[in-house]
Coordinates of C-alpha atoms in Angstrom, one line a residue:
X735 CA -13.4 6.3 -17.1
X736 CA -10.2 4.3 -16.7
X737 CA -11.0 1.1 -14.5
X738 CA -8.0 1.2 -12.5
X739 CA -7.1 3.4 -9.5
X740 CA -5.7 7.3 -9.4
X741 CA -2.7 7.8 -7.4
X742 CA -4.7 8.6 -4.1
X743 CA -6.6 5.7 -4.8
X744 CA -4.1 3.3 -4.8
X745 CA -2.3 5.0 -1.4
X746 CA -5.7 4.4 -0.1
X747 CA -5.5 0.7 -0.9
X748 CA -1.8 0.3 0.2
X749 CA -2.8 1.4 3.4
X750 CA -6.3 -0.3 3.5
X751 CA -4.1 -3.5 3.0
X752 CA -2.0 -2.9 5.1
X753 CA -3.7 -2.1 8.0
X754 CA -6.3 -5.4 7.2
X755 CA -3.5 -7.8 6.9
X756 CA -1.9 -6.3 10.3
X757 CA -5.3 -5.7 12.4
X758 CA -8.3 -7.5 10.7
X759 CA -6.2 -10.6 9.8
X760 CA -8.3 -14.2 10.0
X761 CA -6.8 -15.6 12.9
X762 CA -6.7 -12.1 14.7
X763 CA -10.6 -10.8 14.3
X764 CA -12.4 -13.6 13.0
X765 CA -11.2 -17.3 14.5
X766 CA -10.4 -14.8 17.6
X767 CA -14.8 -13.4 17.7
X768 CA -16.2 -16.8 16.8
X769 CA -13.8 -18.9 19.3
X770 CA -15.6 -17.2 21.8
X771 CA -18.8 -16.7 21.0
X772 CA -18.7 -13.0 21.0
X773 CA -22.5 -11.8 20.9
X774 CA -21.8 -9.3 18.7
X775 CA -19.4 -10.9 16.0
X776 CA -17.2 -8.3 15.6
X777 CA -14.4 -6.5 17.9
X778 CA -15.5 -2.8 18.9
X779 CA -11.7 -2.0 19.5
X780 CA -10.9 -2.6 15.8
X781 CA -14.4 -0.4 15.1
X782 CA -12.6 2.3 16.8
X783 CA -9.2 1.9 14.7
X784 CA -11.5 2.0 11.7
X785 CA -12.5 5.6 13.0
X786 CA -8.8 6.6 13.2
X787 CA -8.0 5.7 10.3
X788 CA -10.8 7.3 8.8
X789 CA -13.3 4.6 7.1
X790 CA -16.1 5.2 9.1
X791 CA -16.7 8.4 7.7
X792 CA -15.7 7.8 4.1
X793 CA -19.2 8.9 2.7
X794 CA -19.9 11.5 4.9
X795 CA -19.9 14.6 3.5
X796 CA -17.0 17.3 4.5
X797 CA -19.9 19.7 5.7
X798 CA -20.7 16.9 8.0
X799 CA -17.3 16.2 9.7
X800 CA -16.7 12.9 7.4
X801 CA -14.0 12.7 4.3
X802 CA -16.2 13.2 1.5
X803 CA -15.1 10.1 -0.2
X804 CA -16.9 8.2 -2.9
X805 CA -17.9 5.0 -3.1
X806 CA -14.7 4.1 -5.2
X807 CA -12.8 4.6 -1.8
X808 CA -15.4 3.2 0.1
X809 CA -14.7 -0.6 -2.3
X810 CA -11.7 0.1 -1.8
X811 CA -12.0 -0.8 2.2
X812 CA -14.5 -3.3 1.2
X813 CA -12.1 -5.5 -0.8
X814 CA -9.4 -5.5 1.7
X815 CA -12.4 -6.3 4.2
X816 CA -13.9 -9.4 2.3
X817 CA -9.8 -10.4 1.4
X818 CA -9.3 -10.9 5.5
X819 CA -12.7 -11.9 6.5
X820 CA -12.9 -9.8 8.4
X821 CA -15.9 -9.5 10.9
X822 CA -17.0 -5.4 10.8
X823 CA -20.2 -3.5 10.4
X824 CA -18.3 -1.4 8.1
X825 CA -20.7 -2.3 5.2
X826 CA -24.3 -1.9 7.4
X827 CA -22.8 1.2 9.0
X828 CA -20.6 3.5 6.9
X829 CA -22.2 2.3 3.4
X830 CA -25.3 1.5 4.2
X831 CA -26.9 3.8 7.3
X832 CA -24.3 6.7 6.6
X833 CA -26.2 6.3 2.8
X834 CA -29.2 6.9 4.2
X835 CA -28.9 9.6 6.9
X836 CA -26.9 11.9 3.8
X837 CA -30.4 12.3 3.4
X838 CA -32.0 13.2 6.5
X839 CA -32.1 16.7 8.0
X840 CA -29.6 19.1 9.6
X841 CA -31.1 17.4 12.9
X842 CA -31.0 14.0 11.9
X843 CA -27.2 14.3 10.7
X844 CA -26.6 16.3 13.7
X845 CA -27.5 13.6 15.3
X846 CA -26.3 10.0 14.3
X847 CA -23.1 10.9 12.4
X848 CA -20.6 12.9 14.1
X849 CA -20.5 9.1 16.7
X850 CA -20.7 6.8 13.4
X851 CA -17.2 9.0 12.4
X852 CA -15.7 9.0 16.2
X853 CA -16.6 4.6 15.9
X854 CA -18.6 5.6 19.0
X855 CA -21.4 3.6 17.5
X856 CA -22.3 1.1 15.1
X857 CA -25.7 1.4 13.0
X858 CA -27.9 -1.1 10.7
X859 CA -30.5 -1.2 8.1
X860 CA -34.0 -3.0 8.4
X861 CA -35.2 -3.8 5.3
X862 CA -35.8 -7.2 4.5
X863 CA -39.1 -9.1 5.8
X864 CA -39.0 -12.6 4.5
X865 CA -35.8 -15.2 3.7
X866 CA -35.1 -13.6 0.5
X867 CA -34.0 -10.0 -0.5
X868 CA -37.1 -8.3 -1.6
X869 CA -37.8 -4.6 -1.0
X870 CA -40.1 -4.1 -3.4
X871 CA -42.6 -5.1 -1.1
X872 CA -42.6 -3.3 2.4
X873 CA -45.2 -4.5 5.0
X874 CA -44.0 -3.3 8.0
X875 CA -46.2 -0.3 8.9
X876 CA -45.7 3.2 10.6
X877 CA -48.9 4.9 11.4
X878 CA -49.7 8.7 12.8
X879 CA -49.2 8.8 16.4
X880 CA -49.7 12.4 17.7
X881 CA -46.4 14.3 16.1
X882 CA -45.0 11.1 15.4
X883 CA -45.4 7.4 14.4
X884 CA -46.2 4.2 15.7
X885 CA -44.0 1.3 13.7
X886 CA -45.9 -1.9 14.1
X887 CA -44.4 -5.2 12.2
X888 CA -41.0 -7.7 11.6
X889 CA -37.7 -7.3 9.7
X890 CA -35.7 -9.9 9.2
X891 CA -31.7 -11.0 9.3
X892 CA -30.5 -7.5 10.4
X893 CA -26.8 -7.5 10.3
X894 CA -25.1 -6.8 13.4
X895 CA -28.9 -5.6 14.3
X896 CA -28.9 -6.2 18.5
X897 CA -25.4 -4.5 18.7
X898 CA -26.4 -1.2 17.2
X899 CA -27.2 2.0 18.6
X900 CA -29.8 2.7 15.9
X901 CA -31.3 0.6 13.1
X902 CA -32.5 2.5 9.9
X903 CA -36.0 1.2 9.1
X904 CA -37.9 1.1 6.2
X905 CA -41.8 0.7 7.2
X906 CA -45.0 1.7 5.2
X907 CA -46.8 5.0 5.9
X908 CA -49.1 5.0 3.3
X909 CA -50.8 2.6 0.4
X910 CA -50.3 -1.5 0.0
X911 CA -47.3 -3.6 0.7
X912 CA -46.2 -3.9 -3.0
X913 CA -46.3 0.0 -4.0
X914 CA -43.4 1.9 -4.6
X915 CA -44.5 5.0 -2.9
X916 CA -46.0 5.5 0.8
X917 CA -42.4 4.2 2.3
X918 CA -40.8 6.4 4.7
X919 CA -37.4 5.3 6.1
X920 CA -37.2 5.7 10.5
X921 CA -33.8 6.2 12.1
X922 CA -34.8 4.2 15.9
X923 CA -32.6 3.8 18.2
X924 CA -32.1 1.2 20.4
X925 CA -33.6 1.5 23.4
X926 CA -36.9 2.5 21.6
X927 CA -39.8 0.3 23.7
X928 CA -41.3 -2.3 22.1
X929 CA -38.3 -3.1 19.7
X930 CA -37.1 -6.5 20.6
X931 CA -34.9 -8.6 19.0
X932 CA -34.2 -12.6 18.5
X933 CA -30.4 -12.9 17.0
X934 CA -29.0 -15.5 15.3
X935 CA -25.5 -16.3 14.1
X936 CA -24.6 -16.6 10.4
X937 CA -23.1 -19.4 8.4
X938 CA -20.1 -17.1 8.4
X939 CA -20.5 -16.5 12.0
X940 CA -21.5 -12.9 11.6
X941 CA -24.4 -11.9 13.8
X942 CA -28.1 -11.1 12.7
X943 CA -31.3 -10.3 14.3
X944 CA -34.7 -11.3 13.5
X945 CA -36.3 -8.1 15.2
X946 CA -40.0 -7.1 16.3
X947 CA -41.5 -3.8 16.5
X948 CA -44.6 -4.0 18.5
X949 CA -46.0 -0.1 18.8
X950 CA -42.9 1.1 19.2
X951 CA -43.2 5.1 19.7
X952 CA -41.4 7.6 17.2
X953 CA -41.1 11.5 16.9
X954 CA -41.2 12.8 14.1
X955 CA -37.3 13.9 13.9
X956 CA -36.9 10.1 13.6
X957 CA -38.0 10.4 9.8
X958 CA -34.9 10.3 7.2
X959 CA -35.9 12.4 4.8
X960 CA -39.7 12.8 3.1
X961 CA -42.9 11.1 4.6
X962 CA -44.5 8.4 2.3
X963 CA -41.0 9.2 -0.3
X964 CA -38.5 7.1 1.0
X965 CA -38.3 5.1 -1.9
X966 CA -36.1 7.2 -3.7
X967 CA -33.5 7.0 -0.2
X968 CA -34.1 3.5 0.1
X969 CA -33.0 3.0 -3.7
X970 CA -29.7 5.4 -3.3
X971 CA -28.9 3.2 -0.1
X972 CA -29.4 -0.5 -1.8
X973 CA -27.4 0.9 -5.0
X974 CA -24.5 1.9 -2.8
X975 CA -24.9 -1.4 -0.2
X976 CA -24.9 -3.7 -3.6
X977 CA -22.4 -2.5 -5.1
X978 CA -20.1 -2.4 -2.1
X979 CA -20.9 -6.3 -1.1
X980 CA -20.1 -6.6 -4.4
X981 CA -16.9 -5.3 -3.8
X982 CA -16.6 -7.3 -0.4
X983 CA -17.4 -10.6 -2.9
X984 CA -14.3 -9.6 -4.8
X985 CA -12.2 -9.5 -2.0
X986 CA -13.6 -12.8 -0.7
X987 CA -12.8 -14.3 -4.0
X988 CA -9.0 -12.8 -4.4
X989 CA -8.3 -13.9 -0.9
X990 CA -9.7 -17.7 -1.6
X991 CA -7.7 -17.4 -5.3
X992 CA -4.8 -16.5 -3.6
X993 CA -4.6 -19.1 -1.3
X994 CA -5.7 -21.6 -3.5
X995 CA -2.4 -20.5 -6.3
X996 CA 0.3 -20.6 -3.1
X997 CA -1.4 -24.1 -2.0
X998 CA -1.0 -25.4 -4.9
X999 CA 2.4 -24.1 -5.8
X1000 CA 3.8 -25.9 -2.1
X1001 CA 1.8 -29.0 -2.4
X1002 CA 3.3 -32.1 -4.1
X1003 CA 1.4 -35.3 -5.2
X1004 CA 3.0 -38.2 -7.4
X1005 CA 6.8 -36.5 -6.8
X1006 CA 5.9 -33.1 -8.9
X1007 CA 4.3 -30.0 -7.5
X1008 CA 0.3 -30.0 -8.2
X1009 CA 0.8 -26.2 -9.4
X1010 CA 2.7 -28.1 -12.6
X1011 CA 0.2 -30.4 -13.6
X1012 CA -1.8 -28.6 -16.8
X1013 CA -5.3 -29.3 -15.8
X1014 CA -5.2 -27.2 -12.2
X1015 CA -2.9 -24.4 -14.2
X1016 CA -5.9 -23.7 -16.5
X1017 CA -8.2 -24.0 -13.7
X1018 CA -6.1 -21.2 -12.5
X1019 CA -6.2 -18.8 -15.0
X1020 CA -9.5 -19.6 -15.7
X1021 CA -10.3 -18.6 -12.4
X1022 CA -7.7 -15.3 -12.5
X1023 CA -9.3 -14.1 -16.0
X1024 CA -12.8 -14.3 -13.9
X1025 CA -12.0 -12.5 -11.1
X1026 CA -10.4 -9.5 -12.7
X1027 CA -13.3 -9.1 -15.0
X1028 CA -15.8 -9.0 -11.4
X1029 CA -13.2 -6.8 -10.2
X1030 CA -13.6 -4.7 -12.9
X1031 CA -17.3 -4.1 -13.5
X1032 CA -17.6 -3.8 -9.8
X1033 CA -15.1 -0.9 -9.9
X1034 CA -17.4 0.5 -13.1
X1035 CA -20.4 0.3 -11.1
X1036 CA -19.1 2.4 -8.1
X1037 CA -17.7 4.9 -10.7
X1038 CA -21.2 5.3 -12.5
X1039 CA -22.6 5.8 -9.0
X1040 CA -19.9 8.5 -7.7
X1041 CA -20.8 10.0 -11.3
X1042 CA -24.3 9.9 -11.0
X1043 CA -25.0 8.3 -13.8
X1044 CA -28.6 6.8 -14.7
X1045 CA -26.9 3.5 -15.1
X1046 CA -25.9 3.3 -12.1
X1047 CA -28.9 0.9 -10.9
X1048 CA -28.3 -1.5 -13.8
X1049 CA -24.6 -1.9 -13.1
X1050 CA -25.0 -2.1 -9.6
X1051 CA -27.1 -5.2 -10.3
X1052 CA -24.5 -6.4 -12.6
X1053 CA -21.8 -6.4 -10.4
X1054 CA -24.1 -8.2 -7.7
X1055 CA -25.1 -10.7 -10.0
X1056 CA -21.3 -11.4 -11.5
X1057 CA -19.6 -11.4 -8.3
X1058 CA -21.7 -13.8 -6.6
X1059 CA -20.6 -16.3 -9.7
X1060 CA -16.7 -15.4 -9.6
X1061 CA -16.6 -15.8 -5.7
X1062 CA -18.6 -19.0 -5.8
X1063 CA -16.5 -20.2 -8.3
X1064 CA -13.4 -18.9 -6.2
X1065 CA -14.3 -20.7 -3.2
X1066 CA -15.4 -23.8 -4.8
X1067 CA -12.5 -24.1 -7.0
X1068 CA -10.4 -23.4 -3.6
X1069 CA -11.6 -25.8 -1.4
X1070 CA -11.3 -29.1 -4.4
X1071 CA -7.6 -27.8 -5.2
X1072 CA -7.0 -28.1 -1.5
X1073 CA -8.0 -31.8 -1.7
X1074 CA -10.0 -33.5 1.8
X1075 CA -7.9 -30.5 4.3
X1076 CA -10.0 -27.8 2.3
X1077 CA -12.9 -29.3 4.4
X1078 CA -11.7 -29.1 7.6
X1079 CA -11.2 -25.8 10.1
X1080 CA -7.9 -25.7 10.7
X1081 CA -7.1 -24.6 7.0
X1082 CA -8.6 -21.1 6.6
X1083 CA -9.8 -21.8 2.8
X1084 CA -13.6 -23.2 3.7
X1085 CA -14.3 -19.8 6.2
X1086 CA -13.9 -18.3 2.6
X1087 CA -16.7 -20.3 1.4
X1088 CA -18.9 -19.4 4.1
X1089 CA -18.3 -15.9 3.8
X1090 CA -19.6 -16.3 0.1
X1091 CA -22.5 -17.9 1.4
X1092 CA -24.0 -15.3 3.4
X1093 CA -22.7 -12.5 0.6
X1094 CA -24.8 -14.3 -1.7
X1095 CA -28.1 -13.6 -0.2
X1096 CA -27.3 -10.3 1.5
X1097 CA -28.9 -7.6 -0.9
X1098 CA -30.0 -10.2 -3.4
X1099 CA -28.4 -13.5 -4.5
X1100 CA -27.4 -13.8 -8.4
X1101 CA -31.1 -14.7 -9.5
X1102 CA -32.9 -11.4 -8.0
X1103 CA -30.1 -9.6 -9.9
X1104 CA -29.9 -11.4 -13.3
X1105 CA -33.8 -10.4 -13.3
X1106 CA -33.4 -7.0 -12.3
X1107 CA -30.5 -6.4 -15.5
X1108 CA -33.2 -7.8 -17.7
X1109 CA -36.1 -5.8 -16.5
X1110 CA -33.9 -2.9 -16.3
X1111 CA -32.9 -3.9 -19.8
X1112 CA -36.1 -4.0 -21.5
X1113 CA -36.1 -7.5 -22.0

């Protein structure tokens, strides 16, 4: 396939664009949350314009009251999203949870989606029980409890996690922490006793939550698809959450490019422009050439996935692993063109490198990836 947009495609990203620059803009969502401390991180009126314009419900199926969209279109949103910075559980909820909960059944759907498409609520993902990405190993346990469960144990760094109405859990129903099977996947809401949480704010200022489940008391309609095979629902939802931070990481690394080449074309040093001196205009290119191939096999991965290709998983991990580079390059490179003011908060360039920070680990950082592409691989 082409790696370039259709024509509905690139209406969608006109309008995602648009709308971004106008509603989720830096100094309107972001320095605006973080200024005052919001506990949450994010602005649940601009949650609520996400709904009318339709992204919340981008990967909801048709049948379901959603657009039926792909994850192509779903990037799309996520670029714009990572261009602006700006603060939205878009990723965690309408990528992420709405992933998961395709799978669950008519009840499950019935329940959760129809407010994650009015932007009524806002959902997460637990997966993660340690400082580093690694769901291979799932200790948190889930044990029969009458018709239900009881889900004992700890997540950790659950985006937007104490602002959600329900948190989509990954906890071990059967065999040892490091199996692949015996993982079931819980959708719990809230208010669920013995669910407590400890949040933290982000380098990025986004809002996390270290969160304890101590007996906390399930049905068994919470389940999201099969007891004890999960795995295969917690794969589909990482595939599609990696590659769509790897989308956000391209839109992070535009944004900080694009700064960087107008900085540099308006600053002047020694009577000339910096943008004329040769050394910064390879830098430059270097940097363009970089970005548009991360672009690109991010754009591949998301096709392979809408395609349901095998390779899918592979790319997905590609994209991960090359975006995290190209954005850390973007932001580095950003804040030394901007000289000692790319240090300081007024200029907007070093909120791009803490974005890039906290995109980095989320889902994996370039290491975990680069090992999954050689396993994966063969080699």
């Amino acid at each position: 396939m082409p790696l370039y947009y259709d024509d509905d495609q690139v209406m969608l990203a006109e309008t995602a664009n648009q709308f971004m620059g106008e509603e989720g803009s830096i100094k309107n969502q972001l320095r605006h949350w973080r200024d005052r401390n919001c506990k949450d991180g994010f602005g649940h009126g601009l949650w609520k314009q996400f709904a009318e314009m339709g992204f919340t419900g981008m990967l909801v199926g048709e049948e379901d009251g959603g657009l039926g969209m792909g994850q192509v279109e779903a990037n799309i949103v996520l670029e714009e999203i990572g261009r602006n910075l700006t603060p939205s559980p878009f990723l965690s909820s309408s990528v992420l949870a709405a992933t998961a909960l395709k799978h669950g059944s008519n009840d499950v759907r019935g329940r959760w989606l129809p407010d994650l498409i009015s932007g009524d609520k806002v959902y997460a993902v637990a997966i993660d029980e340690g400082v580093k990405h690694r769901p291979e190993r799932i200790a948190c346990k889930a044990e029969k409890s009458g018709n239900g469960f009881r889900l004992t144990g700890k997540k950790d760094f659950v985006v937007y996690g104490a602002s959600s109405e329900m948190i989509v859990v990954a906890a071990r129903t059967s065999g040892s922490d490091g199996d692949a099977d015996g993982v079931t996947l819980f959708a719990v809401p809230q208010d669920a006793a013995g669910m407590s949480h400890d949040s933290v704010r982000l380098v990025d200022s986004s809002m996390a939550s270290h969160i304890t489940f101590d007996g906390v008391e399930l049905d068994g309609d919470a389940v999201i698809g099969e007891v004890d095979g999960g795995r295969e629902v917690l794969n589909a939802m990482l595939m599609a959450g990696r590659i769509g931070t790897a989308a956000e990481g391209v839109g992070v690394a535009r944004g900080a490019m694009d700064m960087t080449v107008d900085y540099i074309k308006q600053r002047k040093q020694f009577g000339k422009l910096i943008g004329e001196f040769q050394a910064l205009q390879h830098r430059a290119a270097h940097l363009y050439s970089e970005v548009e191939i991360a672009r690109a096999v991010t754009i591949k991965a998301a096709q392979l996935l809408d395609g349901g290709s095998e390779k899918a998983d592979l790319m997905a991990s590609v994209a991960k692993a090359k975006v995290a580079k190209v954005a850390g390059l973007a932001v580095r490179e950003g804040v030394q063109m901007h000289g000692g003011i790319g240090m300081t908060d007024e200029y907007d360039i070093g909120l791009y490198m803490k974005r890039d920070r906290a995109l980095q680990e989320f889902l994996g950082d370039q290491y975990y990836h680069a090992n999954r592409v050689a396993e994966l691989s063969g080699y």
